[in-house]
mmCIF file of C-alpha atoms in Angstrom:
data_model
loop_
_atom_site.group_PDB
_atom_site.id
_atom_site.type_symbol
_atom_site.label_atom_id
_atom_site.label_comp_id
_atom_site.label_asym_id
_atom_site.label_seq_id
_atom_site.Cartn_x
_atom_site.Cartn_y
_atom_site.Cartn_z
ATOM 1 C CA MET A 1 95.455 99.412 101.173
ATOM 2 C CA ASP A 2 95.926 98.251 97.863
ATOM 3 C CA SER A 3 96.430 94.393 98.676
ATOM 4 C CA SER A 4 100.265 94.564 97.088
ATOM 5 C CA GLY A 5 102.933 96.735 96.317
ATOM 6 C CA ILE A 6 102.801 99.991 98.838
ATOM 7 C CA GLY A 7 99.831 98.552 100.400
ATOM 8 C CA GLU A 8 101.587 95.574 100.886
ATOM 9 C CA ALA A 9 105.087 96.761 102.292
ATOM 10 C CA THR A 10 103.397 99.252 104.118
ATOM 11 C CA ALA A 11 100.969 96.956 106.510
ATOM 12 C CA ARG A 12 104.199 95.234 107.744
ATOM 13 C CA ARG A 13 106.343 97.982 108.101
ATOM 14 C CA LEU A 14 103.410 99.563 109.910
ATOM 15 C CA ALA A 15 103.045 96.026 112.374
ATOM 16 C CA ALA A 16 106.844 95.617 112.324
ATOM 17 C CA ASP A 17 105.942 98.698 114.752
ATOM 18 C CA GLY A 18 103.389 97.795 116.723
ATOM 19 C CA HIS A 19 100.626 99.484 115.685
ATOM 20 C CA ARG A 20 97.443 96.710 114.888
ATOM 21 C CA LEU A 21 95.527 96.457 112.047
ATOM 22 C CA LEU A 22 92.557 96.181 109.806
ATOM 23 C CA LEU A 23 93.601 95.540 106.083
ATOM 24 C CA GLY A 24 91.032 96.059 103.243
ATOM 25 C CA ALA A 25 91.396 96.030 99.663
ATOM 26 C CA ARG A 26 88.820 93.966 96.223
ATOM 27 C CA ARG A 27 91.235 91.268 96.680
ATOM 28 C CA THR A 28 90.788 89.293 100.050
ATOM 29 C CA VAL A 29 93.367 86.446 98.379
ATOM 30 C CA ARG A 30 96.107 88.371 98.804
ATOM 31 C CA LEU A 31 94.762 90.527 102.074
ATOM 32 C CA ASP A 32 94.641 87.338 104.236
ATOM 33 C CA ARG A 33 97.859 86.000 103.105
ATOM 34 C CA ILE A 34 98.884 89.241 104.972
ATOM 35 C CA VAL A 35 97.371 88.843 107.654
ATOM 36 C CA THR A 36 98.497 85.711 107.947
ATOM 37 C CA GLU A 37 101.783 86.461 108.222
ATOM 38 C CA ILE A 38 102.348 89.416 109.441
ATOM 39 C CA THR A 39 100.606 87.289 113.053
ATOM 40 C CA ALA A 40 103.272 84.402 113.186
ATOM 41 C CA ALA A 41 104.973 87.539 112.941
ATOM 42 C CA GLY A 42 104.434 88.479 116.235
ATOM 43 C CA GLY A 43 102.386 91.527 115.394
ATOM 44 C CA THR A 44 98.655 92.124 115.073
ATOM 45 C CA ALA A 45 96.522 92.268 112.171
ATOM 46 C CA ALA A 46 92.838 91.430 110.675
ATOM 47 C CA ALA A 47 91.547 92.262 107.188
ATOM 48 C CA ARG A 48 87.952 92.670 105.661
ATOM 49 C CA ARG A 49 87.371 93.021 101.857
ATOM 50 C CA LEU A 50 86.765 97.048 100.451
ATOM 51 C CA ASP A 51 85.612 98.611 97.330
ATOM 52 C CA VAL A 52 86.581 102.249 98.806
ATOM 53 C CA THR A 53 84.599 103.329 95.604
ATOM 54 C CA GLU A 54 81.848 102.366 97.558
ATOM 55 C CA ALA A 55 80.835 105.291 100.312
ATOM 56 C CA ALA A 56 79.086 102.842 102.537
ATOM 57 C CA ASP A 57 80.993 99.885 102.267
ATOM 58 C CA VAL A 58 84.213 102.611 103.596
ATOM 59 C CA GLN A 59 82.076 103.859 106.280
ATOM 60 C CA ASP A 60 81.506 100.084 107.571
ATOM 61 C CA PHE A 61 84.899 99.162 107.388
ATOM 62 C CA VAL A 62 85.893 102.243 110.008
ATOM 63 C CA ALA A 63 83.264 101.461 112.549
ATOM 64 C CA ALA A 64 84.633 97.843 111.609
ATOM 65 C CA ALA A 65 88.561 98.788 113.017
ATOM 66 C CA ALA A 66 86.478 101.469 115.996
ATOM 67 C CA GLU A 67 84.632 97.743 117.268
ATOM 68 C CA ARG A 68 88.115 95.852 116.844
ATOM 69 C CA TYR A 69 90.415 97.683 118.129
ATOM 70 C CA GLY A 70 88.445 100.538 119.902
ATOM 71 C CA ARG A 71 89.690 104.179 118.655
ATOM 72 C CA VAL A 72 91.053 105.124 114.667
ATOM 73 C CA ASP A 73 93.805 106.797 115.633
ATOM 74 C CA VAL A 74 95.994 105.754 111.467
ATOM 75 C CA ILE A 75 93.878 106.128 108.585
ATOM 76 C CA VAL A 76 96.353 105.377 105.319
ATOM 77 C CA ASN A 77 93.869 105.903 102.261
ATOM 78 C CA ASN A 78 96.355 104.046 99.304
ATOM 79 C CA ALA A 79 94.297 102.997 96.823
ATOM 80 C CA GLY A 80 95.055 103.735 93.480
ATOM 81 C CA VAL A 81 94.758 103.117 89.846
ATOM 82 C CA MET A 82 97.142 104.118 86.672
ATOM 83 C CA PRO A 83 94.971 103.840 83.318
ATOM 84 C CA LEU A 84 97.454 106.762 81.129
ATOM 85 C CA SER A 85 95.834 106.978 77.783
ATOM 86 C CA PRO A 86 96.479 110.493 75.357
ATOM 87 C CA LEU A 87 93.248 112.138 75.835
ATOM 88 C CA GLU A 88 92.293 111.931 72.351
ATOM 89 C CA ALA A 89 91.745 107.810 73.145
ATOM 90 C CA LEU A 90 88.438 109.158 74.670
ATOM 91 C CA ARG A 91 88.621 106.537 77.197
ATOM 92 C CA THR A 92 85.925 108.095 78.931
ATOM 93 C CA GLU A 93 85.762 104.290 81.948
ATOM 94 C CA GLU A 94 88.510 104.832 83.314
ATOM 95 C CA TRP A 95 89.011 108.460 83.422
ATOM 96 C CA ASN A 96 86.265 107.917 85.829
ATOM 97 C CA ARG A 97 86.895 104.827 87.296
ATOM 98 C CA THR A 98 90.153 107.028 87.572
ATOM 99 C CA ILE A 99 88.664 110.003 89.348
ATOM 100 C CA ASP A 100 85.945 106.873 91.274
ATOM 101 C CA VAL A 101 88.984 104.959 92.725
ATOM 102 C CA ASN A 102 92.043 108.241 93.419
ATOM 103 C CA VAL A 103 89.527 111.268 94.575
ATOM 104 C CA ARG A 104 86.225 109.616 95.701
ATOM 105 C CA GLY A 105 87.842 106.854 97.700
ATOM 106 C CA VAL A 106 90.469 109.313 99.177
ATOM 107 C CA LEU A 107 86.892 111.005 100.080
ATOM 108 C CA HIS A 108 84.955 108.168 101.324
ATOM 109 C CA GLY A 109 87.838 106.900 103.371
ATOM 110 C CA ILE A 110 88.078 111.159 105.016
ATOM 111 C CA ALA A 111 84.252 110.834 105.514
ATOM 112 C CA ALA A 112 84.440 107.529 106.760
ATOM 113 C CA ALA A 113 87.147 108.090 109.739
ATOM 114 C CA LEU A 114 86.869 112.186 110.999
ATOM 115 C CA PRO A 115 83.660 112.067 113.282
ATOM 116 C CA VAL A 116 85.736 108.865 114.690
ATOM 117 C CA MET A 117 88.886 110.384 114.961
ATOM 118 C CA ARG A 118 87.233 113.749 115.807
ATOM 119 C CA ALA A 119 84.787 112.057 118.733
ATOM 120 C CA GLN A 120 88.085 110.933 120.384
ATOM 121 C CA GLY A 121 90.324 113.661 120.348
ATOM 122 C CA GLY A 122 92.179 112.963 117.286
ATOM 123 C CA GLY A 123 93.575 110.952 114.890
ATOM 124 C CA HIS A 124 96.158 111.127 112.210
ATOM 125 C CA ASP A 125 94.992 110.589 108.196
ATOM 126 C CA VAL A 126 97.695 109.777 105.572
ATOM 127 C CA ASN A 127 96.559 110.256 101.424
ATOM 128 C CA LEU A 128 99.174 108.800 99.193
ATOM 129 C CA ALA A 129 98.947 110.422 95.883
ATOM 130 C CA SER A 130 102.104 110.558 93.681
ATOM 131 C CA VAL A 131 104.671 112.951 92.681
ATOM 132 C CA GLY A 132 101.741 113.340 89.446
ATOM 133 C CA ALA A 133 100.038 115.908 92.048
ATOM 134 C CA HIS A 134 103.492 118.387 91.284
ATOM 135 C CA GLU A 135 103.586 117.916 87.413
ATOM 136 C CA VAL A 136 101.813 116.804 84.901
ATOM 137 C CA SER A 137 102.846 115.193 81.440
ATOM 138 C CA PRO A 138 101.782 113.246 78.180
ATOM 139 C CA THR A 139 98.809 110.488 79.122
ATOM 140 C CA ALA A 140 98.836 111.224 82.583
ATOM 141 C CA ALA A 141 96.354 114.108 82.316
ATOM 142 C CA VAL A 142 93.975 112.226 84.114
ATOM 143 C CA TYR A 143 96.073 110.419 86.343
ATOM 144 C CA CYS A 144 97.322 113.783 87.207
ATOM 145 C CA ALA A 145 94.272 115.451 88.000
ATOM 146 C CA THR A 146 93.545 112.564 90.469
ATOM 147 C CA GLU A 147 96.727 113.678 92.180
ATOM 148 C CA PHE A 148 96.312 117.021 92.462
ATOM 149 C CA ALA A 149 93.063 116.686 93.524
ATOM 150 C CA VAL A 150 94.458 114.071 97.125
ATOM 151 C CA ARG A 151 97.513 117.063 97.606
ATOM 152 C CA ALA A 152 94.197 119.923 97.602
ATOM 153 C CA ILE A 153 92.271 118.061 99.645
ATOM 154 C CA SER A 154 94.777 116.663 102.390
ATOM 155 C CA GLU A 155 95.373 120.403 102.608
ATOM 156 C CA GLY A 156 92.400 121.321 102.538
ATOM 157 C CA LEU A 157 91.153 118.934 105.414
ATOM 158 C CA ARG A 158 95.456 119.678 107.220
ATOM 159 C CA GLN A 159 93.867 123.577 107.717
ATOM 160 C CA GLU A 160 90.330 122.352 108.529
ATOM 161 C CA ALA A 161 91.137 119.822 111.202
ATOM 162 C CA ALA A 162 94.473 121.438 112.552
ATOM 163 C CA GLY A 163 94.398 120.936 116.113
ATOM 164 C CA ASP A 164 92.360 117.454 116.247
ATOM 165 C CA VAL A 165 93.546 115.092 113.452
ATOM 166 C CA ARG A 166 96.809 115.455 111.285
ATOM 167 C CA VAL A 167 96.852 115.012 107.642
ATOM 168 C CA THR A 168 100.170 113.475 105.744
ATOM 169 C CA LEU A 169 100.283 113.814 101.527
ATOM 170 C CA VAL A 170 102.674 111.112 100.819
ATOM 171 C CA SER A 171 104.355 111.229 96.986
ATOM 172 C CA PRO A 172 105.912 108.051 95.400
ATOM 173 C CA GLY A 173 107.633 107.999 92.327
ATOM 174 C CA VAL A 174 108.384 105.298 90.441
ATOM 175 C CA THR A 175 107.912 102.633 92.910
ATOM 176 C CA GLU A 176 107.787 98.520 92.249
ATOM 177 C CA SER A 177 104.487 98.098 91.859
ATOM 178 C CA GLU A 178 101.809 96.555 89.565
ATOM 179 C CA LEU A 179 100.253 100.590 89.023
ATOM 180 C CA ALA A 180 101.266 100.557 85.977
ATOM 181 C CA ASP A 181 99.344 97.035 85.062
ATOM 182 C CA GLY A 182 96.337 98.425 84.511
ATOM 183 C CA ILE A 183 97.661 100.673 81.346
ATOM 184 C CA ALA A 184 96.065 99.040 78.208
ATOM 185 C CA ASP A 185 97.084 101.669 75.690
ATOM 186 C CA PRO A 186 99.974 100.156 74.367
ATOM 187 C CA ALA A 187 101.717 103.463 73.247
ATOM 188 C CA ALA A 188 101.479 104.589 77.407
ATOM 189 C CA ARG A 189 102.152 101.384 78.367
ATOM 190 C CA ALA A 190 105.755 101.172 76.492
ATOM 191 C CA ALA A 191 106.258 104.784 77.594
ATOM 192 C CA MET A 192 106.325 103.599 81.436
ATOM 193 C CA ARG A 193 107.964 101.073 81.088
ATOM 194 C CA THR A 194 111.274 103.081 79.153
ATOM 195 C CA TYR A 195 110.312 105.827 82.731
ATOM 196 C CA SER A 196 109.889 102.375 85.062
ATOM 197 C CA ALA A 197 113.379 101.402 84.883
ATOM 198 C CA VAL A 198 114.880 103.180 87.378
ATOM 199 C CA ALA A 199 111.764 102.448 90.743
ATOM 200 C CA LEU A 200 112.299 102.671 94.567
ATOM 201 C CA PRO A 201 111.331 99.936 96.135
ATOM 202 C CA ALA A 202 108.112 99.570 98.444
ATOM 203 C CA SER A 203 109.851 99.349 101.310
ATOM 204 C CA ALA A 204 110.435 102.966 100.787
ATOM 205 C CA ILE A 205 107.414 104.056 101.136
ATOM 206 C CA ALA A 206 106.440 102.662 103.831
ATOM 207 C CA ASP A 207 109.762 104.128 105.732
ATOM 208 C CA ALA A 208 107.940 106.918 104.892
ATOM 209 C CA VAL A 209 104.270 107.105 106.405
ATOM 210 C CA ALA A 210 105.923 105.374 109.205
ATOM 211 C CA TYR A 211 107.935 108.287 109.615
ATOM 212 C CA ALA A 212 105.125 110.963 109.081
ATOM 213 C CA ILE A 213 103.085 108.737 111.657
ATOM 214 C CA SER A 214 106.169 107.961 114.642
ATOM 215 C CA GLN A 215 106.918 111.886 115.151
ATOM 216 C CA PRO A 216 105.253 112.959 118.504
ATOM 217 C CA PRO A 217 101.865 114.876 118.555
ATOM 218 C CA GLU A 218 102.463 118.012 118.299
ATOM 219 C CA VAL A 219 103.953 117.481 114.859
ATOM 220 C CA ASP A 220 101.533 117.402 111.844
ATOM 221 C CA VAL A 221 104.214 115.922 109.209
ATOM 222 C CA ASN A 222 102.393 117.865 106.060
ATOM 223 C CA GLU A 223 104.002 115.908 102.893
ATOM 224 C CA ILE A 224 106.517 113.976 101.958
ATOM 225 C CA VAL A 225 107.844 113.140 99.005
ATOM 226 C CA VAL A 226 109.626 110.132 98.312
ATOM 227 C CA ARG A 227 111.553 109.978 94.416
ATOM 228 C CA PRO A 228 114.463 107.516 93.255
ATOM 229 C CA ALA A 229 117.627 109.184 93.687
ATOM 230 C CA ALA A 230 119.114 108.558 90.306
ATOM 231 C CA SER A 231 115.755 110.381 88.775
ATOM 232 C CA VAL A 232 115.585 113.086 86.990
ATOM 233 C CA GLN A 233 111.752 113.528 86.836
#
């Protein structure tokens, strides 16, 4: 997860629904605060530092969840970055970081959780993408490419794991989060401020995740796109 925005809102919503959580992100101070507040409210949660770009780290994270709770019923792959810039800016390090987090991070989550879910006879993989998985805009070519990839990976997993593992892709429109804080390109950062003038609360995306998870075992909600009602994008 991320330790703010959609990740935090989803953790709080799922804990309120009675799910037992293991939260993972790089910023452990914020994770620990969330766990403390969830626990104080009567929920069950623990935290562990997690870098989704490291396959072994994700493997250890899922193994820790299985050891703590006996099962891994749901994994929410939510970590993401969005360093927008025009391709001609040649920010190749940003491109590689975006691919590492947004694509490899999801693949690492699947690789860690899928064998566990297969062995236990079921599970649910929830991948967070974006409306960028459905459209492309200037300065967002690389970001959208990664989100298209997450959509394709999710659909491939759905077909391959049908009957054992449910798969849901949630694609948020503009949502209140820190995702845009990593935009270094001045023009792209200014454009995003205008684009995000109308934004969803992170709780709206948490509600979508909770809805998909709450369906009976024979129901697989495959894709949810959530946009602000006033959005024309």
